[in-house]
Amino acid sequence: MSQPAHASPHTTTDDTTIGEPALHGRAAIVTGAGSGLGRATALALRAAGADVLAVDVDGDAARRTAAQSPDTAGAGRADAFAADVTDPAQVDAYVARVQEVFGTPTLFFNNAGVEGAHTTLADTTLESWFSVVNVNLHGVFLGLRAVLPVMAAAGGGAIVNTGSLLSLKGAPARADYVATKHAVLGLTRVAAAEGAAAGVRVNCICPGPVDTPLMSRSEHLVNPDDPQFERRRFIAGTPLGRYGTPQEIAHLVRFLLSPGVDYLTGAAVSVDGGITAV
């Protein structure tokens, strides 16, 4: 179907019509959009005027995200798509879907991930290892591989990959998660270097503990008898003394995807309540 012309993907806010949201007319993809950071970011991008394809392996969760409308004048549209980010054909399918419904994507939150097994390296099973690597690493790689050429052909765009505080440091009993999140940061830097000439910016957010379903599952995996103890332990180690909220992370992602930060690419942006500062 024919699509309306989109704003230039890498111009400053000076070209935004007065009264229009900053991302008006942009097409966006958010993976892992069924809950947590993905859902909050899908809503934040829509509130800024972007048209968002909410992608999740759980199609019902993706549809719930798409059905949740931000209470903002000029909010963008939404569509939902069920896809397994570890399957190259399904990744290509979500890129084709956003092009069909909203036009060429110039915004991409490459976010889908899983928490890992919380076992020592020696006790990590091959099944568990490959399960985490497939989602956290291969899923991010496949998303970049599919989206980067499309954005480059369109004249540019912006991508944010979801790394972690554990993209920057190690932790016991987290071999699978730490390895994949370090790799996500490496992929971010490669993609930023390769995309720069085509006007594609690629950055990586490195969240600390955030109050999401993934964090709750981690608390239960570490201490099934007393998950609240784990929550208190994480909070005690965070200078700001609390978990982050999905909305706080979503505001950062929206900023990183927005016009006006065109000189920022290849960065690891910590958002961890001060953990890496001490």
Coordinates of C-alpha atoms in Angstrom, one line a residue:
M1 CA 0.0 0.0 0.0
S2 CA 1.1 3.6 -0.5
Q3 CA 2.5 5.3 2.5
P4 CA 2.7 9.0 3.5
A5 CA 6.1 10.6 3.2
H6 CA 8.1 10.4 6.3
A7 CA 10.2 13.0 7.9
S8 CA 14.0 12.8 7.3
P9 CA 15.3 10.2 9.8
H10 CA 18.3 12.2 10.8
T11 CA 17.4 15.9 11.0
T12 CA 17.1 18.0 14.0
T13 CA 14.0 19.1 15.8
D14 CA 14.0 22.4 13.8
D15 CA 12.1 20.6 11.0
T16 CA 9.3 19.5 13.3
T17 CA 6.0 21.4 12.7
I18 CA 5.0 23.4 15.7
G19 CA 2.4 21.3 17.7
E20 CA 3.5 18.0 16.2
P21 CA 5.0 15.3 18.5
A22 CA 8.8 15.0 17.9
L23 CA 8.5 11.6 16.2
H24 CA 5.4 12.3 14.1
G25 CA 5.3 10.2 10.9
R26 CA 8.1 7.9 11.9
A27 CA 7.7 4.1 11.7
A28 CA 9.1 2.2 14.7
I29 CA 9.7 -1.5 15.6
V30 CA 9.8 -2.6 19.3
T31 CA 10.7 -6.2 20.0
G32 CA 9.9 -7.8 23.4
A33 CA 7.0 -5.4 23.3
G34 CA 4.6 -7.6 25.3
S35 CA 5.7 -6.4 28.7
G36 CA 8.3 -4.5 30.7
L37 CA 10.7 -2.2 28.9
G38 CA 9.3 -3.1 25.5
R39 CA 5.7 -2.2 26.4
A40 CA 6.7 1.0 28.2
T41 CA 8.8 2.1 25.2
A42 CA 6.2 1.3 22.6
L43 CA 3.8 3.6 24.5
A44 CA 6.4 6.3 24.9
L45 CA 7.2 6.2 21.2
R46 CA 3.6 6.4 20.3
A47 CA 3.1 9.3 22.7
A48 CA 5.9 11.1 20.8
G49 CA 3.9 10.5 17.5
A50 CA 5.6 7.4 16.1
D51 CA 3.7 4.5 14.5
V52 CA 4.8 1.4 16.4
L53 CA 4.8 -2.2 15.4
A54 CA 4.8 -4.1 18.8
V55 CA 6.6 -7.5 18.3
D56 CA 6.6 -10.3 20.8
V57 CA 6.8 -14.1 20.7
D58 CA 3.6 -13.9 22.8
G59 CA 1.2 -12.5 20.2
D60 CA -1.6 -11.9 22.8
A61 CA 0.8 -9.8 24.9
A62 CA 1.9 -7.8 21.8
R63 CA -1.8 -7.2 20.9
R64 CA -2.5 -6.0 24.5
T65 CA 0.4 -3.5 24.1
A66 CA -0.9 -2.3 20.8
A67 CA -4.4 -1.9 22.2
Q68 CA -3.1 0.3 25.1
S69 CA -3.3 3.8 23.8
P70 CA -1.2 6.6 25.3
D71 CA -3.2 9.5 26.7
T72 CA -1.5 12.0 24.5
A73 CA -2.7 14.3 21.7
G74 CA -1.2 13.3 18.4
A75 CA -0.2 9.8 19.5
G76 CA 0.9 7.5 16.8
R77 CA -0.8 4.3 15.7
A78 CA 0.0 0.7 16.7
D79 CA 0.0 -2.7 15.2
A80 CA 1.0 -6.1 16.8
F81 CA 3.0 -8.9 15.4
A82 CA 3.8 -12.3 16.8
A83 CA 7.4 -13.3 16.0
D84 CA 10.2 -15.4 17.5
V85 CA 13.3 -13.2 17.2
T86 CA 15.6 -16.3 16.9
D87 CA 14.0 -17.3 13.6
P88 CA 15.4 -15.4 10.6
A89 CA 12.3 -15.8 8.6
Q90 CA 10.1 -14.4 11.3
V91 CA 12.5 -11.4 11.8
D92 CA 12.2 -10.7 8.1
A93 CA 8.5 -11.0 8.4
Y94 CA 8.2 -8.3 11.1
V95 CA 10.3 -6.0 9.0
A96 CA 8.0 -6.6 6.1
R97 CA 5.0 -6.1 8.3
V98 CA 6.0 -2.6 9.5
Q99 CA 6.8 -1.6 5.9
E100 CA 3.3 -2.8 4.8
V101 CA 1.4 -1.1 7.6
F102 CA 3.4 2.0 8.5
G103 CA 6.2 2.4 5.9
T104 CA 10.0 2.2 6.2
P105 CA 11.1 1.8 9.8
T106 CA 13.5 4.5 10.9
L107 CA 13.3 3.7 14.6
F108 CA 14.1 0.3 16.2
F109 CA 14.2 -0.8 19.8
N110 CA 16.0 -4.1 19.6
N111 CA 14.9 -5.2 23.0
A112 CA 13.7 -8.9 23.3
G113 CA 15.7 -10.9 25.8
V114 CA 15.5 -13.5 28.6
E115 CA 17.0 -13.6 32.1
G116 CA 19.1 -16.8 31.9
A117 CA 19.4 -19.7 34.4
H118 CA 21.2 -18.1 37.4
T119 CA 23.6 -21.1 37.8
T120 CA 27.3 -21.4 38.0
L121 CA 29.2 -21.7 34.7
A122 CA 30.0 -25.3 35.5
D123 CA 26.4 -26.1 36.2
T124 CA 24.9 -24.3 33.2
T125 CA 23.4 -26.9 30.8
L126 CA 24.0 -26.7 27.1
E127 CA 20.2 -26.5 26.6
S128 CA 20.0 -23.5 28.9
W129 CA 23.1 -21.9 27.4
F130 CA 21.9 -22.1 23.8
S131 CA 18.4 -21.0 24.8
V132 CA 19.7 -17.7 26.3
V133 CA 22.3 -17.2 23.5
N134 CA 19.6 -17.7 20.8
V135 CA 17.4 -14.9 22.2
N136 CA 19.8 -12.4 23.7
L137 CA 22.5 -12.6 21.1
H138 CA 21.2 -14.2 17.9
G139 CA 17.9 -12.3 18.2
V140 CA 19.7 -8.9 18.4
F141 CA 22.0 -9.9 15.6
L142 CA 19.1 -11.0 13.3
G143 CA 17.2 -7.8 14.0
L144 CA 20.3 -5.6 13.2
R145 CA 21.0 -7.6 10.0
A146 CA 17.4 -7.2 8.8
V147 CA 16.8 -3.6 9.8
L148 CA 20.2 -1.9 9.1
P149 CA 20.0 -2.2 5.3
V150 CA 16.4 -1.0 5.2
M151 CA 17.3 2.1 7.2
A152 CA 20.4 2.8 5.2
A153 CA 18.4 2.6 2.0
A154 CA 15.9 5.1 3.5
G155 CA 18.7 7.6 4.3
G156 CA 19.1 6.8 8.0
G157 CA 17.5 6.1 11.3
A158 CA 18.2 5.2 14.9
I159 CA 18.5 1.9 16.8
V160 CA 18.7 1.2 20.5
N161 CA 19.8 -2.3 21.6
T162 CA 19.0 -3.5 25.1
G163 CA 22.2 -4.4 26.9
S164 CA 22.5 -4.5 30.7
L165 CA 24.6 -3.3 33.6
L166 CA 26.1 -6.8 33.0
S167 CA 27.3 -5.6 29.6
L168 CA 29.9 -3.7 31.6
K169 CA 30.9 -6.1 34.4
G170 CA 30.8 -9.7 35.4
A171 CA 28.7 -11.5 38.0
P172 CA 28.8 -15.0 39.5
A173 CA 26.2 -17.5 38.4
R174 CA 25.3 -15.4 35.3
A175 CA 27.6 -16.8 32.6
D176 CA 24.9 -17.0 29.9
Y177 CA 23.4 -13.6 30.6
V178 CA 26.8 -11.8 31.1
A179 CA 28.2 -13.3 27.9
T180 CA 25.3 -12.4 25.8
K181 CA 24.9 -8.8 27.1
H182 CA 28.7 -8.2 26.6
A183 CA 28.1 -9.4 23.0
V184 CA 25.2 -7.0 22.5
L185 CA 27.4 -4.1 23.4
G186 CA 30.0 -5.4 20.9
L187 CA 27.4 -5.7 18.2
T188 CA 26.2 -2.2 18.9
R189 CA 29.6 -0.8 18.3
V190 CA 30.1 -2.8 15.1
A191 CA 26.7 -1.7 13.8
A192 CA 27.3 1.9 14.8
A193 CA 30.6 1.9 12.8
E194 CA 29.0 0.3 9.8
G195 CA 25.9 2.4 9.8
A196 CA 27.4 5.8 10.3
A197 CA 28.1 6.6 6.7
A198 CA 24.4 5.9 5.9
G199 CA 23.1 8.0 8.7
V200 CA 22.1 5.1 11.0
R201 CA 22.9 5.7 14.7
V202 CA 23.1 2.6 17.0
N203 CA 23.4 2.9 20.8
C204 CA 23.1 0.4 23.7
I205 CA 21.3 1.0 27.0
C206 CA 22.7 -0.7 30.0
P207 CA 19.9 -0.9 32.7
G208 CA 20.5 -1.9 36.3
P209 CA 17.6 -3.4 38.3
V210 CA 14.3 -2.3 36.8
D211 CA 10.9 -3.3 38.1
T212 CA 9.8 -5.6 35.3
P213 CA 8.5 -9.2 35.0
L214 CA 12.0 -10.3 33.9
M215 CA 13.5 -8.9 37.1
S216 CA 10.8 -10.6 39.2
R217 CA 11.6 -13.9 37.5
S218 CA 15.2 -13.4 38.3
E219 CA 14.4 -12.8 42.0
H220 CA 12.5 -16.0 42.1
L221 CA 15.2 -18.0 40.3
V222 CA 17.9 -16.8 42.7
N223 CA 15.8 -17.3 45.8
P224 CA 12.6 -19.1 45.3
D225 CA 11.9 -19.4 49.0
D226 CA 12.3 -15.6 49.6
P227 CA 12.4 -13.5 46.4
Q228 CA 11.7 -10.4 48.4
F229 CA 15.1 -10.9 50.1
E230 CA 16.7 -10.7 46.7
R231 CA 14.8 -7.5 45.9
R232 CA 16.0 -5.9 49.1
R233 CA 19.5 -7.0 48.4
F234 CA 19.5 -5.4 44.9
I235 CA 18.0 -2.2 46.3
A236 CA 20.6 -2.1 49.1
G237 CA 23.3 -2.1 46.4
T238 CA 21.8 0.7 44.4
P239 CA 22.9 4.2 45.4
L240 CA 19.4 5.7 44.5
G241 CA 17.9 3.1 46.9
R242 CA 15.2 1.7 44.6
Y243 CA 14.5 -0.1 41.3
G244 CA 14.1 1.8 38.2
T245 CA 10.8 1.9 36.4
P246 CA 10.1 0.8 32.9
Q247 CA 8.8 4.3 32.1
E248 CA 12.2 5.8 33.1
I249 CA 14.0 3.5 30.7
A250 CA 11.4 4.2 28.0
H251 CA 12.1 7.9 28.3
L252 CA 15.8 7.3 27.7
V253 CA 15.1 5.1 24.7
R254 CA 12.8 7.7 23.2
F255 CA 15.5 10.3 23.7
L256 CA 18.2 8.2 22.1
L257 CA 15.9 7.5 19.1
S258 CA 14.9 11.2 18.7
P259 CA 16.2 13.9 16.4
G260 CA 18.6 16.3 18.1
V261 CA 21.1 13.7 19.4
D262 CA 22.6 13.0 16.0
Y263 CA 26.2 12.9 17.2
L264 CA 25.6 10.1 19.6
T265 CA 26.3 6.6 18.3
G266 CA 28.1 3.5 19.5
A267 CA 27.5 4.5 23.1
A268 CA 26.8 2.3 26.2
V269 CA 24.4 4.4 28.2
S270 CA 24.2 3.3 31.8
V271 CA 20.9 3.7 33.6
D272 CA 21.4 1.9 36.8
G273 CA 20.6 4.1 39.8
G274 CA 24.3 4.8 40.3
I275 CA 25.6 1.2 40.6
T276 CA 28.5 1.7 38.2
A277 CA 29.4 5.0 39.9
V278 CA 30.6 3.3 43.1

